[in-house]
Amino acid sequence: MAIRKSNYESYDYKEFWEDNKRIYEDKSERLALKKMMAGLKTDSRIFLDIGCGYGRLFNEYMNFKNIIMVDYSLKGLKTARDNVRKFLKNDEQKLSSVYFVAANATSLPFKSDCIDFLLTVRVIHHLNSPEKYFNEVCRILRNEGLYFLEFANKRNLKNILRYFIGKMDTSPFNLIPSQIGETILNFHPKYIANFLHERNFIIKRLISVSNFRSELLKRCIGTKFLLLFESMYQNFFSSISIGPSIFLKSVLHKKEAGKNFYKFTDSKINSSNVLSNDNAGKSLSKKYLKINICDILICPCCKKENLLFEKSKIFCTSCKKIFSIEDGIYNFKN
Ligand SMILES: C[S@@+](CC[C@H](N)C(=O)[O-])C[C@H]1O[C@@H](n2cnc3c(N)ncnc32)[C@H](O)[C@@H]1O
C-alpha cells in the first residue's frame, strides 16, 4: 500500500497546533510523555527526536544534554531551531548541544549503536515503509537504549463502535494498516508490537492517549474537564488500548532476544502483561559528555563513515554524494 508523501514544506504544521483547537490532544500527549520519561537520567548521552516537526515537544526533553532533532522538512527544522532558541532563552552553551538534521527517517545518517533515547511522535503514519524505519531505529539505538513511539491506533473505540453499527466497512480488528485519506496510515497495536518484537524490543509500557478526543465533548464539556478525565482514566484506557493514539516505551535488547515480550491479545489487552520496570535507561547514566555531531554522522546513502566536513558542505568520499550545512542544519536530504 503506497501513501502520498505529506508535504510539510508548504503546510503550516505550527498553526495546526496553535489554533487552540487541539490543546486537549497536545496536553494529553505531554501527560503520557512525562509518565514515560519520568526518572530518566538526563545528564549524558544522546536523545534523538525523529520527525520533530517544529519542535513542539522539545520542552519535554530539553533537559537531556545532547539532543538531535531530525525531520525531512527544512521548513519544520528552521522553525524548530527558532523555537529551541526561545525555549533555551538564548543559552549559547546549551544551544550548542542541540543539533538539527534534515534526513529521511527510513535512511538515517547516524552510526550504528550511538543513540540512547529515541522519540517519534505522529510520524509513522506518514511512512510508506515503516519496516525500513524500524530497521533504522534498531540499527542506531544502543543495546538497552530506550525507544518512545506514538502511533495512530486503528483499533480505537470510535472505529470499533462505527464498525459494529455498520458505518465502517473495514474491521478495526484485523492487523492490516488502514489508510485515512491519501497520506495517513493507522495501525493495529499488535501490528506495531510485532515489528518491535521481531527486532528484539521489549515493550515496557503502553499508554492510550487522547481517549476523549471528540469535537462534541470539547464543545460540551470543555478542554479543562476532558483533561481531568484523561488523567483519571488514561490508565484504564491503556489497559484495553482503545484510544486514538498509543504511546509505547520499549527497550532494545540487541543481544538478548525473545524474553519477556509484551503480549497483545486481539480484542483485549491484559494490563498485567505490561512490564513495570520504569528504571530502564537509568543504568545508561554516565558523566556528562558533550558530543561532536560529526563523530556520529555517516552517509545515509552508502552508510559509510567517510564524510569530509567543510564550512557549508559535507562530502562522502565513498559514494561521492554531496550534502550541505545550511544555517546550522545538516542537510542529508537527497
Ligand atoms: C505530524 S508531524 C509531527 C511532528 C512532531 N513529532 C509533533 O508531534 O509535533 C510529522 C512530521 O514528520 C515529518 N516526516 C514525515 N515523513 C518523514 C520522513 N520520511 N522522514 C523524516 N521526517 C518525516 C514531517 O516533515 C513532519 O514534520
mmCIF file of C-alpha atoms and ligand atoms in Angstrom:
data_model
loop_
_atom_site.group_PDB
_atom_site.id
_atom_site.type_symbol
_atom_site.label_atom_id
_atom_site.label_comp_id
_atom_site.label_asym_id
_atom_site.label_seq_id
_atom_site.Cartn_x
_atom_site.Cartn_y
_atom_site.Cartn_z
ATOM 1 C CA MET A 1 0.000 0.000 0.000
ATOM 2 C CA ALA A 2 1.532 3.324 -1.029
ATOM 3 C CA ILE A 3 0.544 6.590 0.559
ATOM 4 C CA ARG A 4 1.213 10.035 -0.821
ATOM 5 C CA LYS A 5 4.025 11.861 0.916
ATOM 6 C CA SER A 6 2.762 14.714 3.082
ATOM 7 C CA ASN A 7 4.308 17.999 2.163
ATOM 8 C CA TYR A 8 5.366 19.692 5.359
ATOM 9 C CA GLU A 9 7.410 22.236 3.386
ATOM 10 C CA SER A 10 4.254 24.023 2.312
ATOM 11 C CA TYR A 11 1.962 23.091 5.200
ATOM 12 C CA ASP A 12 1.867 25.208 8.358
ATOM 13 C CA TYR A 13 2.027 22.486 10.982
ATOM 14 C CA LYS A 14 2.632 25.010 13.764
ATOM 15 C CA GLU A 15 -0.713 26.581 13.010
ATOM 16 C CA PHE A 16 -2.348 23.129 13.242
ATOM 17 C CA TRP A 17 -1.450 23.173 16.954
ATOM 18 C CA GLU A 18 -1.616 26.831 17.680
ATOM 19 C CA ASP A 19 -5.181 27.500 16.587
ATOM 20 C CA ASN A 20 -6.241 26.362 20.105
ATOM 21 C CA LYS A 21 -8.407 23.531 18.810
ATOM 22 C CA ARG A 22 -6.037 20.795 19.906
ATOM 23 C CA ILE A 23 -4.997 21.840 23.395
ATOM 24 C CA TYR A 24 -6.584 18.660 24.745
ATOM 25 C CA GLU A 25 -4.571 16.379 22.406
ATOM 26 C CA ASP A 26 -1.348 18.329 22.978
ATOM 27 C CA LYS A 27 -1.662 18.169 26.769
ATOM 28 C CA SER A 28 -2.751 14.513 26.728
ATOM 29 C CA GLU A 29 0.373 13.621 24.749
ATOM 30 C CA ARG A 30 2.584 15.550 27.146
ATOM 31 C CA LEU A 31 0.955 13.738 30.071
ATOM 32 C CA ALA A 32 1.905 10.411 28.501
ATOM 33 C CA LEU A 33 5.431 11.531 27.656
ATOM 34 C CA LYS A 34 6.008 12.767 31.197
ATOM 35 C CA LYS A 35 4.926 9.385 32.571
ATOM 36 C CA MET A 36 7.189 7.548 30.155
ATOM 37 C CA MET A 37 10.239 9.685 30.742
ATOM 38 C CA ALA A 38 9.855 10.143 34.499
ATOM 39 C CA GLY A 39 13.012 9.362 36.417
ATOM 40 C CA LEU A 40 15.324 9.093 33.428
ATOM 41 C CA LYS A 41 18.822 10.399 33.955
ATOM 42 C CA THR A 42 19.369 13.259 31.556
ATOM 43 C CA ASP A 43 22.968 14.055 32.394
ATOM 44 C CA SER A 44 24.554 12.375 29.427
ATOM 45 C CA ARG A 45 24.100 10.575 26.193
ATOM 46 C CA ILE A 46 22.071 11.347 23.138
ATOM 47 C CA PHE A 47 18.354 11.997 22.763
ATOM 48 C CA LEU A 48 17.014 11.867 19.206
ATOM 49 C CA ASP A 49 13.604 13.129 18.053
ATOM 50 C CA ILE A 50 12.789 11.710 14.611
ATOM 51 C CA GLY A 51 10.170 13.758 12.782
ATOM 52 C CA CYS A 52 10.449 16.561 15.320
ATOM 53 C CA GLY A 53 8.385 18.957 13.200
ATOM 54 C CA TYR A 54 8.673 22.496 14.538
ATOM 55 C CA GLY A 55 9.918 21.240 17.915
ATOM 56 C CA ARG A 56 6.511 21.182 19.604
ATOM 57 C CA LEU A 57 7.650 18.637 22.202
ATOM 58 C CA PHE A 58 11.169 19.998 22.730
ATOM 59 C CA ASN A 59 10.451 21.266 26.244
ATOM 60 C CA GLU A 60 9.547 17.706 27.295
ATOM 61 C CA TYR A 61 13.106 16.511 26.627
ATOM 62 C CA MET A 62 15.135 19.729 26.747
ATOM 63 C CA ASN A 63 16.974 18.598 29.893
ATOM 64 C CA PHE A 64 18.845 15.893 28.020
ATOM 65 C CA LYS A 65 22.402 17.047 27.449
ATOM 66 C CA ASN A 66 22.797 16.099 23.782
ATOM 67 C CA ILE A 67 19.741 16.463 21.590
ATOM 68 C CA ILE A 68 19.390 15.749 17.895
ATOM 69 C CA MET A 69 16.289 16.886 16.059
ATOM 70 C CA VAL A 70 15.601 15.189 12.762
ATOM 71 C CA ASP A 71 12.972 15.978 10.187
ATOM 72 C CA TYR A 72 12.545 15.657 6.451
ATOM 73 C CA SER A 73 11.174 19.187 6.247
ATOM 74 C CA LEU A 74 13.704 22.019 6.191
ATOM 75 C CA LYS A 75 10.920 24.460 6.943
ATOM 76 C CA GLY A 76 9.999 22.435 10.042
ATOM 77 C CA LEU A 77 13.618 22.307 11.190
ATOM 78 C CA LYS A 78 14.143 26.035 10.725
ATOM 79 C CA THR A 79 11.068 26.753 12.842
ATOM 80 C CA ALA A 80 12.285 24.145 15.359
ATOM 81 C CA ARG A 81 15.640 25.906 15.569
ATOM 82 C CA ASP A 82 13.913 29.216 16.350
ATOM 83 C CA ASN A 83 11.653 27.542 18.914
ATOM 84 C CA VAL A 84 14.541 25.822 20.625
ATOM 85 C CA ARG A 85 16.342 29.163 20.874
ATOM 86 C CA LYS A 86 13.275 30.596 22.616
ATOM 87 C CA PHE A 87 12.893 27.626 24.967
ATOM 88 C CA LEU A 88 16.572 27.822 25.923
ATOM 89 C CA LYS A 89 16.428 31.582 26.314
ATOM 90 C CA ASN A 90 19.455 32.015 24.030
ATOM 91 C CA ASP A 91 21.680 29.994 26.384
ATOM 92 C CA GLU A 92 24.521 29.529 23.884
ATOM 93 C CA GLN A 93 26.180 26.685 25.776
ATOM 94 C CA LYS A 94 23.013 24.646 25.885
ATOM 95 C CA LEU A 95 22.148 25.594 22.306
ATOM 96 C CA SER A 96 25.484 24.216 21.153
ATOM 97 C CA SER A 97 24.407 20.731 22.199
ATOM 98 C CA VAL A 98 21.177 20.750 20.189
ATOM 99 C CA TYR A 99 21.651 19.650 16.580
ATOM 100 C CA PHE A 100 19.338 19.850 13.594
ATOM 101 C CA VAL A 101 19.498 17.222 10.876
ATOM 102 C CA ALA A 102 17.368 17.047 7.729
ATOM 103 C CA ALA A 103 17.054 13.393 6.761
ATOM 104 C CA ASN A 104 14.647 10.660 5.851
ATOM 105 C CA ALA A 105 13.505 8.553 8.808
ATOM 106 C CA THR A 106 13.914 5.439 6.673
ATOM 107 C CA SER A 107 17.580 6.135 5.866
ATOM 108 C CA LEU A 108 19.300 7.918 8.715
ATOM 109 C CA PRO A 109 22.782 9.474 8.664
ATOM 110 C CA PHE A 110 23.882 8.110 12.057
ATOM 111 C CA LYS A 111 26.375 5.444 13.027
ATOM 112 C CA SER A 112 25.057 2.186 14.431
ATOM 113 C CA ASP A 113 24.610 1.851 18.196
ATOM 114 C CA CYS A 114 25.069 5.525 19.019
ATOM 115 C CA ILE A 115 21.678 6.766 20.258
ATOM 116 C CA ASP A 116 20.476 6.308 23.848
ATOM 117 C CA PHE A 117 16.922 7.674 23.684
ATOM 118 C CA LEU A 118 14.782 7.866 20.598
ATOM 119 C CA LEU A 119 11.388 9.534 20.232
ATOM 120 C CA THR A 120 8.962 9.513 17.309
ATOM 121 C CA VAL A 121 5.546 11.121 17.653
ATOM 122 C CA ARG A 122 2.907 11.421 14.920
ATOM 123 C CA VAL A 123 5.282 10.368 12.166
ATOM 124 C CA ILE A 124 4.996 6.690 11.251
ATOM 125 C CA HIS A 125 1.512 7.193 9.816
ATOM 126 C CA HIS A 126 3.294 9.100 7.008
ATOM 127 C CA LEU A 127 5.822 6.399 6.148
ATOM 128 C CA ASN A 128 5.475 4.173 3.129
ATOM 129 C CA SER A 129 7.927 1.746 4.581
ATOM 130 C CA PRO A 130 7.577 1.528 8.381
ATOM 131 C CA GLU A 131 9.780 -1.593 8.338
ATOM 132 C CA LYS A 132 12.719 0.392 6.926
ATOM 133 C CA TYR A 133 12.192 2.995 9.644
ATOM 134 C CA PHE A 134 12.080 0.319 12.381
ATOM 135 C CA ASN A 135 15.257 -1.240 10.965
ATOM 136 C CA GLU A 136 16.965 2.123 11.195
ATOM 137 C CA VAL A 137 15.748 2.693 14.754
ATOM 138 C CA CYS A 138 17.085 -0.711 15.698
ATOM 139 C CA ARG A 139 20.409 -0.067 13.984
ATOM 140 C CA ILE A 140 21.176 3.329 15.527
ATOM 141 C CA LEU A 141 19.855 2.668 19.034
ATOM 142 C CA ARG A 142 22.340 1.274 21.522
ATOM 143 C CA ASN A 143 21.781 -2.001 23.301
ATOM 144 C CA GLU A 144 19.425 -1.150 26.216
ATOM 145 C CA GLY A 145 18.522 2.143 24.576
ATOM 146 C CA LEU A 146 15.001 3.416 25.130
ATOM 147 C CA TYR A 147 12.509 3.970 22.355
ATOM 148 C CA PHE A 148 9.374 6.113 22.728
ATOM 149 C CA LEU A 149 6.910 5.740 19.895
ATOM 150 C CA GLU A 150 3.495 7.224 19.212
ATOM 151 C CA PHE A 151 1.238 5.836 16.516
ATOM 152 C CA ALA A 152 -2.371 6.297 15.405
ATOM 153 C CA ASN A 153 -4.452 3.359 16.620
ATOM 154 C CA LYS A 154 -6.854 1.873 14.079
ATOM 155 C CA ARG A 155 -8.499 -0.251 16.785
ATOM 156 C CA ASN A 156 -9.828 2.757 18.684
ATOM 157 C CA LEU A 157 -13.176 2.979 20.446
ATOM 158 C CA LYS A 158 -14.739 5.200 17.794
ATOM 159 C CA ASN A 159 -13.769 2.812 14.970
ATOM 160 C CA ILE A 160 -14.989 -0.193 16.961
ATOM 161 C CA LEU A 161 -18.406 1.443 17.513
ATOM 162 C CA ARG A 162 -18.659 2.596 13.889
ATOM 163 C CA TYR A 163 -17.788 -0.894 12.706
ATOM 164 C CA PHE A 164 -20.469 -2.539 14.869
ATOM 165 C CA ILE A 165 -23.215 -0.161 13.744
ATOM 166 C CA GLY A 166 -22.231 -0.672 10.103
ATOM 167 C CA LYS A 167 -20.743 2.776 9.468
ATOM 168 C CA MET A 168 -17.289 1.402 8.753
ATOM 169 C CA ASP A 169 -16.573 -1.377 6.261
ATOM 170 C CA THR A 170 -13.095 -2.453 7.216
ATOM 171 C CA SER A 171 -12.610 -4.220 10.504
ATOM 172 C CA PRO A 172 -10.583 -2.335 13.119
ATOM 173 C CA PHE A 173 -9.545 -5.739 14.474
ATOM 174 C CA ASN A 174 -7.506 -7.011 11.564
ATOM 175 C CA LEU A 175 -3.811 -6.247 11.554
ATOM 176 C CA ILE A 176 -3.630 -4.612 8.136
ATOM 177 C CA PRO A 177 -2.898 -0.859 8.449
ATOM 178 C CA SER A 178 -5.858 1.254 7.400
ATOM 179 C CA GLN A 179 -5.424 4.223 5.135
ATOM 180 C CA ILE A 180 -7.064 7.512 6.090
ATOM 181 C CA GLY A 181 -7.223 9.917 3.164
ATOM 182 C CA GLU A 182 -4.201 9.901 0.891
ATOM 183 C CA THR A 183 -1.396 10.444 3.340
ATOM 184 C CA ILE A 184 -2.077 8.690 6.636
ATOM 185 C CA LEU A 185 -1.914 5.130 7.900
ATOM 186 C CA ASN A 186 -3.437 3.900 11.155
ATOM 187 C CA PHE A 187 -2.023 0.818 12.828
ATOM 188 C CA HIS A 188 -3.259 -2.011 14.992
ATOM 189 C CA PRO A 189 -1.277 -2.115 18.281
ATOM 190 C CA LYS A 190 -0.409 -5.732 17.667
ATOM 191 C CA TYR A 191 0.967 -4.924 14.231
ATOM 192 C CA ILE A 192 3.382 -2.397 15.776
ATOM 193 C CA ALA A 193 4.212 -4.746 18.650
ATOM 194 C CA ASN A 194 5.144 -7.433 16.110
ATOM 195 C CA PHE A 195 7.595 -5.060 14.421
ATOM 196 C CA LEU A 196 9.175 -4.325 17.778
ATOM 197 C CA HIS A 197 9.301 -7.930 18.962
ATOM 198 C CA GLU A 198 10.905 -9.062 15.714
ATOM 199 C CA ARG A 199 13.674 -6.543 16.380
ATOM 200 C CA ASN A 200 14.205 -7.564 19.995
ATOM 201 C CA PHE A 201 12.487 -4.665 21.692
ATOM 202 C CA ILE A 202 10.725 -5.309 24.962
ATOM 203 C CA ILE A 203 7.689 -3.120 25.497
ATOM 204 C CA LYS A 204 7.822 -1.657 28.992
ATOM 205 C CA ARG A 205 4.768 0.495 28.926
ATOM 206 C CA LEU A 206 1.758 1.298 26.776
ATOM 207 C CA ILE A 207 -0.295 4.462 27.257
ATOM 208 C CA SER A 208 -3.559 5.090 25.476
ATOM 209 C CA VAL A 209 -3.820 8.813 24.736
ATOM 210 C CA SER A 210 -6.472 11.410 23.796
ATOM 211 C CA ASN A 211 -9.088 8.904 24.917
ATOM 212 C CA PHE A 212 -11.867 11.536 24.964
ATOM 213 C CA ARG A 213 -10.997 13.108 21.636
ATOM 214 C CA SER A 214 -14.294 14.346 20.221
ATOM 215 C CA GLU A 215 -15.283 17.751 18.934
ATOM 216 C CA LEU A 216 -18.680 17.342 20.628
ATOM 217 C CA LEU A 217 -17.124 16.569 24.023
ATOM 218 C CA LYS A 218 -14.753 19.504 23.631
ATOM 219 C CA ARG A 219 -17.695 21.801 22.992
ATOM 220 C CA CYS A 220 -19.980 20.397 25.715
ATOM 221 C CA ILE A 221 -17.536 19.564 28.495
ATOM 222 C CA GLY A 222 -14.573 21.775 27.707
ATOM 223 C CA THR A 223 -10.858 21.047 27.471
ATOM 224 C CA LYS A 224 -10.210 21.504 31.190
ATOM 225 C CA PHE A 225 -12.578 18.726 32.265
ATOM 226 C CA LEU A 226 -11.601 16.464 29.383
ATOM 227 C CA LEU A 227 -8.011 16.714 30.552
ATOM 228 C CA LEU A 228 -9.079 15.891 34.082
ATOM 229 C CA PHE A 229 -10.870 12.760 32.808
ATOM 230 C CA GLU A 230 -7.879 11.956 30.619
ATOM 231 C CA SER A 231 -5.527 11.998 33.594
ATOM 232 C CA MET A 232 -8.006 9.980 35.704
ATOM 233 C CA TYR A 233 -8.776 7.315 33.097
ATOM 234 C CA GLN A 234 -5.606 7.123 30.993
ATOM 235 C CA ASN A 235 -4.521 4.021 32.902
ATOM 236 C CA PHE A 236 -7.873 2.301 32.386
ATOM 237 C CA PHE A 237 -7.875 3.032 28.638
ATOM 238 C CA SER A 238 -4.266 1.919 28.444
ATOM 239 C CA SER A 239 -5.226 -1.482 29.828
ATOM 240 C CA ILE A 240 -7.519 -2.012 26.834
ATOM 241 C CA SER A 241 -5.612 0.279 24.416
ATOM 242 C CA ILE A 242 -8.596 1.713 22.597
ATOM 243 C CA GLY A 243 -7.574 5.380 22.465
ATOM 244 C CA PRO A 244 -6.938 7.006 19.083
ATOM 245 C CA SER A 245 -3.267 7.452 19.852
ATOM 246 C CA ILE A 246 -0.912 4.976 21.522
ATOM 247 C CA PHE A 247 2.420 5.735 23.163
ATOM 248 C CA LEU A 248 4.867 2.877 23.682
ATOM 249 C CA LYS A 249 8.014 2.846 25.720
ATOM 250 C CA SER A 250 10.341 -0.003 24.844
ATOM 251 C CA VAL A 251 13.869 -1.072 25.484
ATOM 252 C CA LEU A 252 16.133 -2.637 22.880
ATOM 253 C CA HIS A 253 17.945 -5.824 23.788
ATOM 254 C CA LYS A 254 20.256 -6.316 20.885
ATOM 255 C CA LYS A 255 21.939 -9.404 22.229
ATOM 256 C CA GLU A 256 19.151 -10.889 24.245
ATOM 257 C CA ALA A 257 16.212 -11.781 22.051
ATOM 258 C CA GLY A 258 12.933 -13.408 22.866
ATOM 259 C CA LYS A 259 12.463 -12.686 26.580
ATOM 260 C CA ASN A 260 9.554 -11.096 28.439
ATOM 261 C CA PHE A 261 7.798 -9.794 25.369
ATOM 262 C CA TYR A 262 4.726 -7.711 25.918
ATOM 263 C CA LYS A 263 1.852 -9.817 24.682
ATOM 264 C CA PHE A 264 -1.113 -8.304 22.895
ATOM 265 C CA THR A 265 -4.347 -10.187 22.539
ATOM 266 C CA ASP A 266 -6.549 -9.162 19.642
ATOM 267 C CA SER A 267 -9.514 -7.669 21.403
ATOM 268 C CA LYS A 268 -8.397 -7.255 24.971
ATOM 269 C CA ILE A 269 -5.087 -6.337 26.437
ATOM 270 C CA ASN A 270 -4.214 -7.616 29.832
ATOM 271 C CA SER A 271 -2.534 -4.829 31.761
ATOM 272 C CA SER A 272 -0.667 -7.319 33.912
ATOM 273 C CA ASN A 273 1.417 -8.108 30.848
ATOM 274 C CA VAL A 274 2.866 -4.620 30.855
ATOM 275 C CA LEU A 275 6.291 -4.863 32.379
ATOM 276 C CA SER A 276 6.593 -2.231 35.026
ATOM 277 C CA ASN A 277 10.334 -1.718 35.072
ATOM 278 C CA ASP A 278 10.484 2.021 34.593
ATOM 279 C CA ASN A 279 14.109 2.059 35.624
ATOM 280 C CA ALA A 280 15.334 1.220 32.167
ATOM 281 C CA GLY A 281 17.619 3.954 30.965
ATOM 282 C CA LYS A 282 18.806 4.859 34.443
ATOM 283 C CA SER A 283 21.667 2.438 34.011
ATOM 284 C CA LEU A 284 22.709 4.461 30.986
ATOM 285 C CA SER A 285 23.869 7.370 33.026
ATOM 286 C CA LYS A 286 27.465 8.378 32.703
ATOM 287 C CA LYS A 287 29.375 11.568 33.338
ATOM 288 C CA TYR A 288 28.171 14.454 31.190
ATOM 289 C CA LEU A 289 29.825 14.377 27.838
ATOM 290 C CA LYS A 290 29.063 16.746 25.039
ATOM 291 C CA ILE A 291 29.133 15.042 21.692
ATOM 292 C CA ASN A 292 30.522 16.343 18.459
ATOM 293 C CA ILE A 293 27.795 15.531 15.943
ATOM 294 C CA CYS A 294 30.394 14.945 13.199
ATOM 295 C CA ASP A 295 31.648 11.922 15.161
ATOM 296 C CA ILE A 296 28.380 10.075 14.774
ATOM 297 C CA LEU A 297 27.292 11.117 11.269
ATOM 298 C CA ILE A 298 27.593 8.779 8.306
ATOM 299 C CA CYS A 299 26.490 8.915 4.689
ATOM 300 C CA PRO A 300 22.767 7.971 4.574
ATOM 301 C CA CYS A 301 23.213 6.595 1.039
ATOM 302 C CA CYS A 302 26.167 4.217 1.290
ATOM 303 C CA LYS A 303 26.221 4.068 5.114
ATOM 304 C CA LYS A 304 29.997 4.613 5.138
ATOM 305 C CA GLU A 305 31.717 6.779 7.736
ATOM 306 C CA ASN A 306 33.915 8.553 5.216
ATOM 307 C CA LEU A 307 32.479 12.037 5.459
ATOM 308 C CA LEU A 308 34.501 15.186 4.960
ATOM 309 C CA PHE A 309 33.088 18.312 6.580
ATOM 310 C CA GLU A 310 33.657 21.734 5.115
ATOM 311 C CA LYS A 311 32.098 25.011 6.114
ATOM 312 C CA SER A 312 28.869 24.536 4.195
ATOM 313 C CA LYS A 313 29.354 21.153 2.513
ATOM 314 C CA ILE A 314 29.648 17.521 3.515
ATOM 315 C CA PHE A 315 31.319 15.132 1.066
ATOM 316 C CA CYS A 316 31.063 11.380 1.135
ATOM 317 C CA THR A 317 34.413 10.143 -0.130
ATOM 318 C CA SER A 318 32.960 6.670 -0.669
ATOM 319 C CA CYS A 319 29.895 7.249 -2.834
ATOM 320 C CA LYS A 320 30.767 10.856 -3.794
ATOM 321 C CA LYS A 321 27.421 12.253 -2.645
ATOM 322 C CA ILE A 322 27.473 15.870 -1.524
ATOM 323 C CA PHE A 323 25.303 17.199 1.296
ATOM 324 C CA SER A 324 25.101 20.640 2.807
ATOM 325 C CA ILE A 325 25.151 22.547 6.072
ATOM 326 C CA GLU A 326 22.724 25.447 5.917
ATOM 327 C CA ASP A 327 22.072 27.817 8.809
ATOM 328 C CA GLY A 328 23.245 25.209 11.289
ATOM 329 C CA ILE A 329 21.146 22.444 9.723
ATOM 330 C CA TYR A 330 22.953 19.336 8.492
ATOM 331 C CA ASN A 331 21.035 18.623 5.321
ATOM 332 C CA PHE A 332 21.167 14.973 4.216
ATOM 333 C CA LYS A 333 18.015 15.113 2.110
ATOM 334 C CA ASN A 334 18.502 13.645 -1.328
HETATM 335 C C1 LIG B 1 2.545 15.291 12.136
HETATM 336 S S1 LIG B 1 4.151 15.953 12.165
HETATM 337 C C2 LIG B 1 4.726 15.533 13.795
HETATM 338 C C3 LIG B 1 5.767 16.471 14.326
HETATM 339 C C4 LIG B 1 6.152 16.268 15.787
HETATM 340 N N1 LIG B 1 6.669 14.951 16.038
HETATM 341 C C5 LIG B 1 4.978 16.561 16.674
HETATM 342 O O1 LIG B 1 4.404 15.618 17.231
HETATM 343 O O2 LIG B 1 4.615 17.717 16.808
HETATM 344 C C6 LIG B 1 5.016 14.807 11.175
HETATM 345 C C7 LIG B 1 6.452 15.202 10.909
HETATM 346 O O3 LIG B 1 7.128 14.083 10.353
HETATM 347 C C8 LIG B 1 7.969 14.545 9.321
HETATM 348 N N2 LIG B 1 8.186 13.442 8.389
HETATM 349 C C9 LIG B 1 7.275 12.827 7.606
HETATM 350 N N3 LIG B 1 7.866 11.847 6.890
HETATM 351 C C10 LIG B 1 9.170 11.855 7.237
HETATM 352 C C11 LIG B 1 10.295 11.094 6.840
HETATM 353 N N4 LIG B 1 10.186 10.130 5.940
HETATM 354 N N5 LIG B 1 11.482 11.356 7.401
HETATM 355 C C12 LIG B 1 11.616 12.361 8.322
HETATM 356 N N6 LIG B 1 10.586 13.111 8.742
HETATM 357 C C13 LIG B 1 9.370 12.868 8.212
HETATM 358 C C14 LIG B 1 7.206 15.703 8.695
HETATM 359 O O4 LIG B 1 8.066 16.561 7.964
HETATM 360 C C15 LIG B 1 6.575 16.347 9.911
HETATM 361 O O5 LIG B 1 7.385 17.352 10.463
#
